[in-house]
Amino acid sequence: MSNSKPVNRRQFLEKSSLIVAAASAASGARPASAQLNNSAAVNLKPVRLGFIGVGIRGTLLMDAAVGIAGVEIKAVADCYKGHLERAQELITPPPAVTGDYKEILARPDVDAVVIATPDHWHLQMTQEALAAGKHVYIEKPMTHRWEDGEAFIAAADKSGKLVQVGSQYTSMGCAQKATQLIKSGQLGQVTLVEGRFHRNTATGAWYYPIPPDASPATVDFKGFLGSAPAREFDLRRFFQWRLFWDYSGGLPTDLFVHLVTATHQLMGVQEPESVFSFGDIYHWKNYREVPDQMTSMVKYPEGFVLRLSSTASNGHPGPVLTIYGSEGTLEYTGGSFKHYYEPRTEGFGYSTRSWPKATTARFKELMNLNEGLSPLDGAVVADPVEYKSPNDEDSTRAHVRNWIEAIRTGGKPIEDVRFGHHAALVGHMCNLSYKAGKPVRWNKTTRKVEV
Ligand SMILES: NC(=O)c1ccc[n+]([C@@H]2O[C@H](COP(=O)([O-])OP(=O)(O)OC[C@H]3O[C@@H](n4cnc5c(N)ncnc54)[C@H](O)[C@@H]3O)[C@@H](O)[C@H]2O)c1
């Protein structure tokens, strides 16, 4: 996310939120993405996709899918007409479009669906899609409430269909290499992991611009609400839904979930023990319910703590994760990482400064120390080693491809519903702790959060 600030944030917010039915602006269409319908040429069984929710993320997922050989986008559902029009501009041949996602599930020419709707829809749409016999790619966070995790698992197990949870961090180019490095013990004992996700723009704080043609004629607000509490027509809720608890879990489930996913993968763990959070609305105060800053500590039974932080008012770049071990440190971004060796040099001068000269001299002799009062066979300081992904495939495309290949081969997706449940669970526990003002625990036996 860029560090640059909008010229005038207040003006931007006021203007953007006042737009209700202004004249339609030119859309700035870019060249349509031709689907790689070359399945016959490469002897692949086609996988025919339907998309439910083609807003910001769904559009990126369509971009990712059209680059995968043998994938065909047959139909698209959304509650805003502009997103449906855009899908038809972008995809060649243009997919069928509908405002009713159930029509996608009823189509016999759709094998699998990609769901990229707001979080409160994830469980219901996944259950219905699996019951209709479709494989599912469900965007992160898998759940909107931690209680929904088991229902996801039951639905996936019962259906026998493949569910990929859409945290593309698991498909990052360096994920396997970093996981192996930690597993092989090269970092020694890891007791601390730090993850950060900072931003400093209106978009980064989720005040997404409202399209000038948005109105009751182009937006199905009731369709968006679904089982969420009834509300009057409200374009902020529709386009900026992350600001409101009814549809989103804020920073922990939207952004921490990526850090938690990467940590669970790299450290080979899944379930937390307890979580403690601090959060507040410090900077972006306009009509938001969810904090714009959150810091949480997650304790794992495997013997380490994950410290997570996110602010929406500073975009200082840094590694996504830092993993601290007794023998080394890893600065991890997903596409690359730096491995630092931990020299562990001992320096006795700190203590012997308070000793008489003769005592220090005797100690130096007994301990075989150098003039700096460090052991003569002390650790060698080595330069950090940097690893880069061996390929430049976009991680979202790699993640969708992993799902498509699992569908074709009957294999397993890289991020299944159990993994997705536990990654989102940590985010929900962060919010529960923030709201309760005290630590919350995960009871592994009852599989319940204790507040
Ligand atoms: N993996 C990632 O890095 C990543 C990045 C961004 C978003 N996401 C996830 O993707 C999801 C969507 O986020 P977004 O930023 O694209 O939001 P968005 O608001 O841009 O898009 C959501 C779309 O869902 C549509 N929708 C809502 N209810 C619907 C319904 N009942 N039927 C059909 N369509 C419906 C809306 O009309 C909208 O177009 C969220 O769960 C989010 O967490 C993941």
Coordinates of C-alpha atoms and ligand atoms in Angstrom, one line a residue:
M1 CA 0.0 0.0 0.0
S2 CA 1.4 3.4 -0.9
N3 CA 2.6 5.8 1.7
S4 CA 1.3 8.9 -0.1
K5 CA -1.7 10.7 1.5
P6 CA -4.7 11.9 -0.4
V7 CA -4.6 15.6 -1.0
N8 CA -7.5 16.2 1.4
R9 CA -8.9 13.1 3.1
R10 CA -11.9 14.8 4.6
Q11 CA -13.0 16.2 1.2
F12 CA -12.5 12.8 -0.4
L13 CA -14.7 11.0 2.2
E14 CA -17.4 13.6 2.0
K15 CA -17.5 13.6 -1.8
S16 CA -17.4 9.9 -2.1
S17 CA -20.0 9.2 0.4
L18 CA -22.4 11.7 -1.0
I19 CA -22.5 10.1 -4.4
V20 CA -25.8 8.4 -4.8
A21 CA -27.0 8.7 -8.4
A22 CA -24.6 11.0 -10.2
A23 CA -24.2 10.7 -13.9
S24 CA -22.2 7.6 -15.0
A25 CA -18.5 8.2 -15.5
A26 CA -16.6 6.7 -18.4
S27 CA -15.4 3.3 -17.2
G28 CA -11.9 3.3 -18.7
A29 CA -12.2 -0.2 -19.9
R30 CA -9.1 -2.2 -20.5
P31 CA -8.6 -4.9 -23.1
A32 CA -10.8 -7.9 -22.4
S33 CA -9.1 -11.0 -21.1
A34 CA -9.5 -13.9 -23.5
Q35 CA -10.0 -17.1 -21.7
L36 CA -7.4 -19.8 -22.4
N37 CA -9.9 -22.2 -23.9
N38 CA -7.1 -24.5 -25.0
S39 CA -8.1 -27.5 -23.0
A40 CA -8.4 -29.7 -26.1
A41 CA -4.9 -28.6 -27.3
V42 CA -3.3 -29.6 -24.0
N43 CA -5.7 -32.5 -23.4
L44 CA -7.2 -31.1 -20.2
K45 CA -10.7 -31.7 -18.9
P46 CA -12.3 -28.3 -18.8
V47 CA -13.2 -26.9 -15.5
R48 CA -16.3 -24.6 -15.9
L49 CA -16.5 -21.9 -13.3
G50 CA -19.3 -19.7 -11.9
F51 CA -18.4 -16.5 -9.9
I52 CA -20.5 -15.2 -7.0
G53 CA -19.5 -11.7 -6.1
V54 CA -17.3 -9.9 -8.7
G55 CA -16.4 -6.8 -6.8
I56 CA -12.8 -5.9 -6.2
R57 CA -11.6 -9.4 -5.3
G58 CA -13.9 -11.3 -7.6
T59 CA -12.6 -9.3 -10.5
L60 CA -9.0 -10.1 -9.6
L61 CA -9.9 -13.8 -9.2
M62 CA -11.5 -13.8 -12.7
D63 CA -8.2 -12.3 -14.0
A64 CA -6.3 -15.1 -12.3
A65 CA -8.7 -17.8 -13.6
V66 CA -8.6 -16.8 -17.2
G67 CA -4.8 -17.3 -17.3
I68 CA -5.2 -21.0 -16.3
A69 CA -5.4 -23.5 -19.2
G70 CA -8.7 -25.3 -19.5
V71 CA -10.7 -23.0 -17.2
E72 CA -13.9 -21.5 -18.6
I73 CA -15.9 -18.7 -16.9
K74 CA -19.5 -19.6 -17.7
A75 CA -21.6 -17.3 -15.5
V76 CA -21.3 -14.5 -12.9
A77 CA -23.6 -13.2 -10.2
D78 CA -23.5 -9.9 -8.3
C79 CA -25.8 -7.4 -6.6
Y80 CA -24.4 -4.3 -8.4
K81 CA -25.1 -4.0 -12.1
G82 CA -21.8 -2.2 -12.7
H83 CA -19.8 -5.3 -11.6
L84 CA -21.8 -7.5 -13.9
E85 CA -21.2 -5.1 -16.8
R86 CA -17.5 -5.1 -16.0
A87 CA -17.3 -8.9 -16.0
Q88 CA -18.7 -8.9 -19.5
E89 CA -16.2 -6.2 -20.6
L90 CA -13.3 -8.1 -19.2
I91 CA -14.0 -11.8 -20.1
T92 CA -14.1 -13.1 -23.7
P93 CA -16.4 -14.8 -24.5
P94 CA -18.6 -12.8 -22.1
P95 CA -20.1 -14.9 -19.3
A96 CA -23.9 -15.1 -18.6
V97 CA -24.8 -12.6 -15.8
T98 CA -27.4 -12.6 -13.1
G99 CA -28.4 -10.8 -9.9
D100 CA -29.4 -14.1 -8.3
Y101 CA -26.5 -16.4 -7.2
K102 CA -28.9 -19.4 -6.9
E103 CA -29.1 -19.3 -10.7
I104 CA -25.4 -20.0 -10.9
L105 CA -25.8 -23.0 -8.5
A106 CA -28.6 -24.4 -10.7
R107 CA -26.6 -24.3 -13.9
P108 CA -25.5 -27.8 -15.1
D109 CA -22.6 -26.2 -17.1
V110 CA -20.9 -24.9 -13.9
D111 CA -18.6 -27.4 -12.2
A112 CA -17.2 -25.1 -9.5
V113 CA -17.9 -21.7 -8.0
V114 CA -15.6 -18.9 -6.8
I115 CA -17.3 -17.0 -3.9
A116 CA -16.0 -13.5 -3.2
T117 CA -18.9 -11.9 -1.4
P118 CA -18.8 -10.0 1.9
D119 CA -18.0 -12.3 4.9
H120 CA -21.5 -12.7 6.2
W121 CA -22.4 -14.6 3.1
H122 CA -19.6 -17.1 3.1
L123 CA -21.1 -20.0 5.1
Q124 CA -24.6 -20.0 3.5
M125 CA -23.3 -19.7 -0.1
T126 CA -20.7 -22.4 0.5
Q127 CA -23.3 -24.8 2.0
E128 CA -25.7 -24.2 -0.9
A129 CA -22.9 -24.6 -3.5
L130 CA -21.7 -27.9 -2.0
A131 CA -25.3 -29.1 -1.7
A132 CA -25.7 -28.3 -5.4
G133 CA -22.7 -30.5 -6.2
K134 CA -20.2 -27.7 -7.0
H135 CA -16.5 -27.5 -5.9
V136 CA -15.9 -24.2 -4.0
Y137 CA -13.2 -21.6 -3.8
I138 CA -14.2 -19.4 -0.8
E139 CA -12.5 -16.2 -0.1
K140 CA -10.8 -15.5 3.3
P141 CA -11.8 -15.1 6.1
M142 CA -13.6 -18.4 5.7
T143 CA -16.0 -17.6 8.6
H144 CA -17.8 -14.5 9.8
R145 CA -18.2 -16.0 13.3
W146 CA -15.9 -18.7 14.9
E147 CA -19.0 -20.8 15.6
D148 CA -19.4 -21.3 11.8
G149 CA -16.2 -23.3 11.4
E150 CA -17.6 -26.7 12.3
A151 CA -20.6 -26.2 9.9
F152 CA -18.1 -25.5 7.1
I153 CA -16.2 -28.7 7.9
A154 CA -19.4 -30.8 8.1
A155 CA -20.6 -29.4 4.7
A156 CA -17.3 -30.0 3.0
D157 CA -16.9 -33.6 4.4
K158 CA -20.5 -34.5 3.5
S159 CA -20.3 -33.2 0.0
G160 CA -17.0 -34.9 -1.1
K161 CA -16.3 -31.8 -3.1
L162 CA -13.2 -29.7 -3.0
V163 CA -13.1 -26.5 -1.0
Q164 CA -10.1 -24.2 -1.3
V165 CA -10.0 -21.3 1.2
G166 CA -8.7 -18.2 -0.5
S167 CA -5.7 -17.1 1.5
Q168 CA -3.2 -17.0 -1.3
Y169 CA -0.3 -16.7 1.2
T170 CA -0.1 -20.5 1.3
S171 CA 0.7 -20.5 -2.4
M172 CA 3.4 -17.8 -2.3
G173 CA 6.6 -18.7 -4.1
C174 CA 8.8 -19.0 -1.0
A175 CA 6.2 -20.6 1.3
Q176 CA 7.5 -24.2 0.9
K177 CA 11.2 -23.3 1.1
A178 CA 10.7 -21.2 4.3
T179 CA 8.5 -24.0 5.9
Q180 CA 11.3 -26.5 5.2
L181 CA 13.9 -24.3 6.6
I182 CA 12.1 -23.9 9.9
K183 CA 11.1 -27.6 10.0
S184 CA 14.7 -28.6 9.5
G185 CA 15.7 -26.7 12.7
Q186 CA 17.8 -24.0 11.1
L187 CA 16.2 -21.3 13.2
G188 CA 16.7 -23.3 16.4
Q189 CA 13.9 -22.9 18.9
V190 CA 11.3 -20.3 17.6
T191 CA 9.6 -18.5 20.5
L192 CA 8.4 -15.3 18.9
V193 CA 6.8 -14.4 15.5
E194 CA 5.8 -10.9 14.6
G195 CA 3.3 -10.0 11.8
R196 CA 2.4 -6.6 10.6
F197 CA 0.0 -5.2 8.0
H198 CA 0.0 -1.4 7.8
R199 CA -1.7 1.1 5.5
N200 CA -2.1 4.8 5.3
T201 CA -4.7 5.7 2.6
A202 CA -8.5 6.1 2.5
T203 CA -8.7 2.9 0.4
G204 CA -6.4 1.2 2.9
A205 CA -8.8 2.2 5.7
W206 CA -11.7 0.8 3.6
Y207 CA -13.4 4.0 2.6
Y208 CA -13.7 2.6 -0.9
P209 CA -15.0 5.0 -3.5
I210 CA -18.7 4.7 -4.4
P211 CA -19.4 4.4 -8.1
P212 CA -21.3 7.4 -9.4
D213 CA -24.0 5.3 -11.0
A214 CA -24.8 3.5 -7.7
S215 CA -28.5 3.8 -6.9
P216 CA -31.5 1.7 -6.0
A217 CA -31.8 1.0 -9.8
T218 CA -28.3 -0.5 -10.0
V219 CA -27.8 -1.9 -6.5
D220 CA -29.7 -4.8 -4.9
F221 CA -29.3 -3.8 -1.3
K222 CA -31.6 -6.5 0.1
G223 CA -29.7 -9.1 -1.9
F224 CA -26.5 -7.9 -0.3
L225 CA -28.0 -7.9 3.3
G226 CA -29.2 -11.5 3.1
S227 CA -29.5 -12.8 6.7
A228 CA -27.8 -9.7 8.2
P229 CA -30.0 -7.3 10.2
A230 CA -32.4 -5.3 8.1
R231 CA -31.3 -1.7 7.2
E232 CA -32.5 1.1 5.0
F233 CA -30.8 1.4 1.6
D234 CA -27.2 2.5 2.4
L235 CA -24.5 2.7 -0.2
R236 CA -21.8 3.0 2.5
R237 CA -22.8 -0.3 3.9
F238 CA -22.9 -1.9 0.4
F239 CA -19.6 -0.7 -0.9
Q240 CA -17.7 -0.1 2.4
W241 CA -19.1 -3.1 4.3
R242 CA -15.7 -3.8 6.1
L243 CA -16.4 -0.8 8.3
F244 CA -19.4 -2.6 9.9
W245 CA -19.5 -5.6 12.3
D246 CA -22.6 -7.0 10.6
Y247 CA -20.6 -8.0 7.5
S248 CA -16.9 -8.0 8.6
G249 CA -14.6 -8.7 11.5
G250 CA -12.4 -5.7 10.7
L251 CA -8.6 -5.8 10.8
P252 CA -8.2 -9.2 12.5
T253 CA -10.3 -11.2 10.1
D254 CA -9.5 -9.1 7.0
L255 CA -5.8 -8.6 7.4
F256 CA -4.4 -10.6 10.3
V257 CA -5.9 -13.7 8.7
H258 CA -3.1 -13.5 6.1
L259 CA -0.4 -13.3 8.8
V260 CA -2.0 -16.1 10.8
T261 CA -2.3 -18.3 7.7
A262 CA 1.4 -17.8 6.9
T263 CA 2.4 -18.4 10.5
H264 CA 0.3 -21.6 10.7
Q265 CA 1.8 -22.8 7.5
L266 CA 5.4 -22.0 8.3
M267 CA 5.3 -23.1 11.9
G268 CA 3.3 -26.2 11.1
V269 CA 0.6 -25.3 13.7
Q270 CA -3.2 -24.8 13.5
E271 CA -4.9 -24.1 16.8
P272 CA -4.1 -21.2 19.2
E273 CA -4.2 -21.4 23.0
S274 CA -5.2 -17.9 24.0
V275 CA -5.4 -14.3 22.6
F276 CA -5.2 -10.8 24.0
S277 CA -5.9 -7.7 22.0
F278 CA -5.9 -3.9 22.2
G279 CA -7.7 -1.9 19.5
D280 CA -9.3 1.4 18.9
I281 CA -10.6 3.9 16.4
Y282 CA -7.8 6.5 16.5
H283 CA -7.5 8.2 13.2
W284 CA -10.3 7.2 10.7
K285 CA -13.3 8.2 12.8
N286 CA -15.9 8.7 10.1
Y287 CA -18.9 6.4 10.5
R288 CA -16.8 3.2 11.1
E289 CA -17.6 0.6 13.8
V290 CA -14.4 -1.5 13.5
P291 CA -11.1 -0.3 14.9
D292 CA -8.5 1.3 12.6
Q293 CA -5.7 0.0 14.8
M294 CA -5.3 -3.4 16.5
T295 CA -2.5 -5.2 18.2
S296 CA -3.0 -8.8 19.4
M297 CA -0.9 -11.5 21.0
V298 CA -1.6 -15.1 20.2
K299 CA -0.1 -17.8 22.4
Y300 CA 0.4 -21.3 20.9
P301 CA 0.6 -24.6 22.8
E302 CA 3.7 -25.4 20.7
G303 CA 5.6 -22.8 22.7
F304 CA 5.7 -19.5 20.9
V305 CA 3.8 -16.2 20.8
L306 CA 2.6 -14.5 17.6
R307 CA 2.3 -10.7 17.9
L308 CA 0.1 -9.1 15.3
S309 CA -0.4 -5.5 14.5
S310 CA -2.2 -3.4 12.0
T311 CA -2.7 0.4 11.7
A312 CA -4.5 2.3 9.0
S313 CA -2.6 5.5 9.6
N314 CA 1.0 4.5 8.8
G315 CA 2.2 2.7 5.7
H316 CA 5.8 2.1 6.6
P317 CA 7.0 -0.9 4.6
G318 CA 8.5 -3.9 6.3
P319 CA 8.5 -7.6 6.2
V320 CA 5.2 -9.3 6.6
L321 CA 6.5 -11.7 9.2
T322 CA 9.6 -11.9 11.3
I323 CA 10.3 -15.3 12.9
Y324 CA 12.8 -15.2 15.7
G325 CA 14.6 -18.4 16.6
S326 CA 17.5 -19.2 19.0
E327 CA 19.8 -19.9 15.9
G328 CA 18.4 -17.4 13.4
T329 CA 15.8 -15.0 12.2
L330 CA 13.6 -15.1 9.1
E331 CA 12.2 -11.9 7.5
Y332 CA 9.4 -13.3 5.3
T333 CA 7.3 -11.6 2.7
G334 CA 6.0 -14.6 0.9
G335 CA 7.7 -14.0 -2.5
S336 CA 11.1 -13.7 -0.8
F337 CA 12.7 -14.1 2.6
K338 CA 16.0 -13.2 4.3
H339 CA 17.6 -15.6 6.7
Y340 CA 19.9 -14.1 9.4
Y341 CA 22.2 -16.2 11.5
E342 CA 22.1 -15.6 15.2
P343 CA 25.7 -15.2 16.3
R344 CA 25.0 -15.4 20.1
T345 CA 28.3 -13.8 21.0
E346 CA 29.0 -13.8 24.7
G347 CA 30.5 -10.6 26.2
F348 CA 31.6 -10.8 29.9
G349 CA 32.9 -7.3 29.9
Y350 CA 29.4 -6.0 31.0
S351 CA 29.7 -7.9 34.3
T352 CA 33.5 -7.7 34.9
R353 CA 33.6 -3.9 34.7
S354 CA 32.7 -4.0 38.3
W355 CA 35.4 -6.4 39.3
P356 CA 39.0 -5.7 40.5
K357 CA 41.6 -5.8 37.7
A358 CA 43.3 -8.9 39.0
T359 CA 40.0 -10.8 39.3
T360 CA 39.1 -10.0 35.8
A361 CA 42.5 -11.1 34.5
R362 CA 42.2 -14.4 36.3
F363 CA 38.7 -14.9 34.9
K364 CA 40.0 -14.1 31.4
E365 CA 42.7 -16.7 31.7
L366 CA 40.3 -19.4 33.2
M367 CA 37.7 -18.8 30.6
N368 CA 40.1 -18.5 27.6
L369 CA 38.7 -15.1 26.6
N370 CA 39.9 -12.5 24.1
E371 CA 40.8 -8.8 24.9
G372 CA 37.1 -7.9 24.5
L373 CA 36.3 -10.6 27.2
S374 CA 34.5 -12.8 24.7
P375 CA 35.2 -16.5 24.2
L376 CA 38.0 -17.1 21.7
D377 CA 35.9 -19.8 20.0
G378 CA 32.9 -17.4 19.8
A379 CA 30.3 -17.5 17.0
V380 CA 31.2 -16.4 13.5
V381 CA 29.0 -13.6 12.2
A382 CA 27.7 -14.5 8.8
D383 CA 25.9 -12.3 6.2
P384 CA 22.1 -12.9 5.8
V385 CA 21.1 -15.1 2.9
E386 CA 18.2 -14.0 0.7
Y387 CA 15.9 -16.4 -1.1
K388 CA 13.6 -15.3 -3.9
S389 CA 10.7 -17.2 -5.4
P390 CA 11.9 -19.4 -8.3
N391 CA 9.0 -18.3 -10.4
D392 CA 7.1 -15.0 -10.7
E393 CA 3.6 -16.5 -10.9
D394 CA 1.1 -14.3 -9.1
S395 CA 0.2 -15.9 -5.8
T396 CA -3.6 -15.6 -6.4
R397 CA -3.3 -17.4 -9.7
A398 CA -1.1 -20.0 -8.1
H399 CA -3.7 -20.5 -5.4
V400 CA -6.6 -20.8 -7.9
R401 CA -4.5 -23.1 -10.1
N402 CA -3.8 -25.4 -7.1
W403 CA -7.6 -25.7 -6.6
I404 CA -8.2 -26.4 -10.3
E405 CA -5.5 -29.0 -10.3
A406 CA -6.9 -30.7 -7.2
I407 CA -10.4 -30.8 -8.9
R408 CA -8.8 -32.4 -12.0
T409 CA -6.7 -34.9 -10.2
G410 CA -8.9 -35.7 -7.2
G411 CA -6.1 -34.3 -5.0
K412 CA -6.3 -32.1 -2.0
P413 CA -6.3 -28.3 -2.1
I414 CA -3.4 -26.6 -0.2
E415 CA -5.8 -24.8 2.2
D416 CA -8.7 -26.9 3.3
V417 CA -11.7 -26.0 5.5
R418 CA -10.0 -27.1 8.8
F419 CA -7.0 -24.9 8.0
G420 CA -9.3 -22.0 7.0
H421 CA -11.4 -22.4 10.2
H422 CA -8.4 -22.1 12.5
A423 CA -6.9 -19.2 10.6
A424 CA -10.1 -17.2 10.9
L425 CA -10.7 -18.4 14.5
V426 CA -7.6 -16.4 15.6
G427 CA -9.1 -13.3 14.1
H428 CA -12.4 -13.8 15.8
M429 CA -10.6 -14.4 19.1
C430 CA -8.7 -11.1 18.6
N431 CA -12.1 -9.3 18.3
L432 CA -13.6 -11.1 21.2
S433 CA -10.7 -10.2 23.4
Y434 CA -10.8 -6.6 22.2
K435 CA -14.5 -6.3 23.0
A436 CA -14.2 -8.1 26.4
G437 CA -11.0 -6.3 27.4
K438 CA -9.4 -9.5 28.6
P439 CA -7.7 -12.6 27.2
V440 CA -9.8 -15.3 25.6
R441 CA -9.0 -19.0 25.4
W442 CA -9.6 -21.7 22.8
N443 CA -10.7 -25.0 24.4
K444 CA -9.3 -27.7 22.2
T445 CA -11.5 -30.4 23.8
T446 CA -14.8 -28.6 23.6
R447 CA -13.8 -26.8 20.5
K448 CA -15.2 -23.6 21.9
V449 CA -13.9 -20.1 22.6
E450 CA -14.0 -19.2 26.3
V451 CA -14.4 -15.5 27.0
Ligands
LIG1 N1 -7.5 -13.0 -0.6 C1 -7.3 -11.7 -0.6 O1 -6.2 -11.1 -0.6 C2 -8.6 -10.8 -0.6 C3 -8.5 -9.5 -1.0 C4 -9.6 -8.7 -1.0 C5 -10.8 -9.3 -0.6 N2 -10.9 -10.6 -0.2 C6 -12.2 -11.2 0.3 O2 -13.1 -11.2 -0.8 C7 -14.4 -11.0 -0.4 C8 -15.0 -9.8 -1.2 O3 -14.2 -8.6 -0.9 P1 -14.2 -7.4 -1.9 O4 -13.1 -6.5 -1.5 O5 -14.1 -8.0 -3.3 O6 -15.6 -6.7 -1.7 P2 -16.5 -6.0 -2.8 O7 -17.5 -5.2 -2.0 O8 -15.6 -5.2 -3.7 O9 -17.2 -7.1 -3.6 C9 -18.2 -8.0 -3.0 C10 -19.2 -8.3 -4.1 O10 -20.1 -9.2 -3.6 C11 -21.4 -8.9 -4.1 N3 -22.4 -9.5 -3.4 C12 -22.9 -9.2 -2.1 N4 -23.9 -10.0 -1.8 C13 -24.1 -10.8 -2.8 C14 -25.1 -11.8 -3.1 N5 -26.0 -12.1 -2.2 N6 -25.1 -12.4 -4.3 C15 -24.1 -12.0 -5.3 N7 -23.2 -11.1 -5.1 C16 -23.2 -10.5 -3.9 C17 -21.4 -7.3 -4.1 O11 -22.3 -6.8 -5.0 C18 -20.0 -7.0 -4.5 O12 -19.8 -6.8 -5.8 C19 -14.3 -10.7 1.1 O13 -14.6 -11.9 1.9 C20 -12.8 -10.3 1.3 O14 -12.3 -10.7 2.6 C21 -9.8 -11.4 -0.2

